């Protein structure tokens, strides 16, 4: 989770200050990439929480031995 929070900042800082070899070719796509990684940071906990709830619900509905 920390990596998905810091990675967009690293992408934008390196693009604006000292672009890495592939970043100049990507151009404004760096902003899209940083936004996508940041959105992943927001969505990932929600998806994982929903999957955890679903697993618990399935475990409760299974018949015991």
mmCIF file of C-alpha atoms in Angstrom:
data_model
loop_
_atom_site.group_PDB
_atom_site.id
_atom_site.type_symbol
_atom_site.label_atom_id
_atom_site.label_comp_id
_atom_site.label_asym_id
_atom_site.label_seq_id
_atom_site.Cartn_x
_atom_site.Cartn_y
_atom_site.Cartn_z
ATOM 1 C CA UNK A 1 0.000 0.000 0.000
ATOM 2 C CA UNK A 2 2.837 2.382 0.751
ATOM 3 C CA UNK A 3 4.435 1.580 -2.592
ATOM 4 C CA UNK A 4 1.252 2.417 -4.508
ATOM 5 C CA UNK A 5 1.121 5.706 -2.642
ATOM 6 C CA UNK A 6 4.745 6.702 -3.241
ATOM 7 C CA UNK A 7 5.157 5.395 -6.791
ATOM 8 C CA UNK A 8 3.016 8.137 -8.446
ATOM 9 C CA UNK A 9 5.045 10.791 -6.642
ATOM 10 C CA UNK A 10 8.287 9.195 -7.814
ATOM 11 C CA UNK A 11 6.981 9.000 -11.385
ATOM 12 C CA UNK A 12 5.993 12.664 -11.441
ATOM 13 C CA UNK A 13 9.125 13.920 -9.675
ATOM 14 C CA UNK A 14 11.489 12.036 -11.947
ATOM 15 C CA UNK A 15 9.526 13.111 -15.032
ATOM 16 C CA UNK A 16 9.577 16.791 -14.153
ATOM 17 C CA UNK A 17 13.086 17.061 -12.675
ATOM 18 C CA UNK A 18 15.298 14.391 -14.265
ATOM 19 C CA UNK A 19 13.396 12.290 -16.812
ATOM 20 C CA UNK A 20 14.474 8.678 -17.066
ATOM 21 C CA UNK A 21 15.205 7.336 -20.570
ATOM 22 C CA UNK A 22 11.733 5.895 -21.235
ATOM 23 C CA UNK A 23 9.808 8.700 -19.593
ATOM 24 C CA UNK A 24 10.514 11.354 -22.220
ATOM 25 C CA UNK A 25 9.126 9.101 -24.931
ATOM 26 C CA UNK A 26 5.960 8.528 -22.887
ATOM 27 C CA UNK A 27 5.374 12.285 -22.600
ATOM 28 C CA UNK A 28 2.123 13.270 -20.931
ATOM 29 C CA UNK A 29 1.340 9.577 -20.485
ATOM 30 C CA UNK A 30 3.403 9.868 -17.304
ATOM 31 C CA UNK A 31 0.544 11.816 -15.743
ATOM 32 C CA UNK A 32 -1.929 9.143 -16.837
ATOM 33 C CA UNK A 33 0.329 6.423 -15.433
ATOM 34 C CA UNK A 34 0.726 8.252 -12.116
ATOM 35 C CA UNK A 35 -3.035 8.784 -11.922
ATOM 36 C CA UNK A 36 -3.708 5.113 -12.633
ATOM 37 C CA UNK A 37 -1.288 4.001 -9.920
ATOM 38 C CA UNK A 38 -2.858 6.472 -7.483
ATOM 39 C CA UNK A 39 -6.346 5.205 -8.360
ATOM 40 C CA UNK A 40 -5.082 1.689 -7.702
ATOM 41 C CA UNK A 41 -4.003 2.895 -4.269
ATOM 42 C CA UNK A 42 -7.560 4.000 -3.598
ATOM 43 C CA UNK A 43 -9.340 1.000 -5.130
ATOM 44 C CA UNK A 44 -7.096 -1.850 -3.949
ATOM 45 C CA UNK A 45 -8.119 -1.780 -0.261
ATOM 46 C CA UNK A 46 -11.790 -1.657 -1.236
ATOM 47 C CA UNK A 47 -11.453 -4.646 -3.559
ATOM 48 C CA UNK A 48 -9.502 -6.629 -0.981
ATOM 49 C CA UNK A 49 -12.025 -5.824 1.741
ATOM 50 C CA UNK A 50 -14.901 -6.939 -0.496
ATOM 51 C CA UNK A 51 -13.086 -10.187 -1.343
ATOM 52 C CA UNK A 52 -12.468 -10.832 2.351
ATOM 53 C CA UNK A 53 -16.166 -10.315 3.144
ATOM 54 C CA UNK A 54 -17.162 -12.640 0.320
ATOM 55 C CA UNK A 55 -14.793 -15.343 1.581
ATOM 56 C CA UNK A 56 -16.232 -15.053 5.084
ATOM 57 C CA UNK A 57 -19.789 -15.257 3.766
ATOM 58 C CA UNK A 58 -18.959 -18.336 1.709
ATOM 59 C CA UNK A 59 -17.303 -19.977 4.704
ATOM 60 C CA UNK A 60 -20.451 -19.421 6.795
ATOM 61 C CA UNK A 61 -22.828 -20.890 4.206
ATOM 62 C CA UNK A 62 -20.861 -24.101 3.616
ATOM 63 C CA UNK A 63 -22.318 -27.117 5.365
ATOM 64 C CA UNK A 64 -20.119 -28.540 8.115
ATOM 65 C CA UNK A 65 -18.760 -32.113 8.132
#
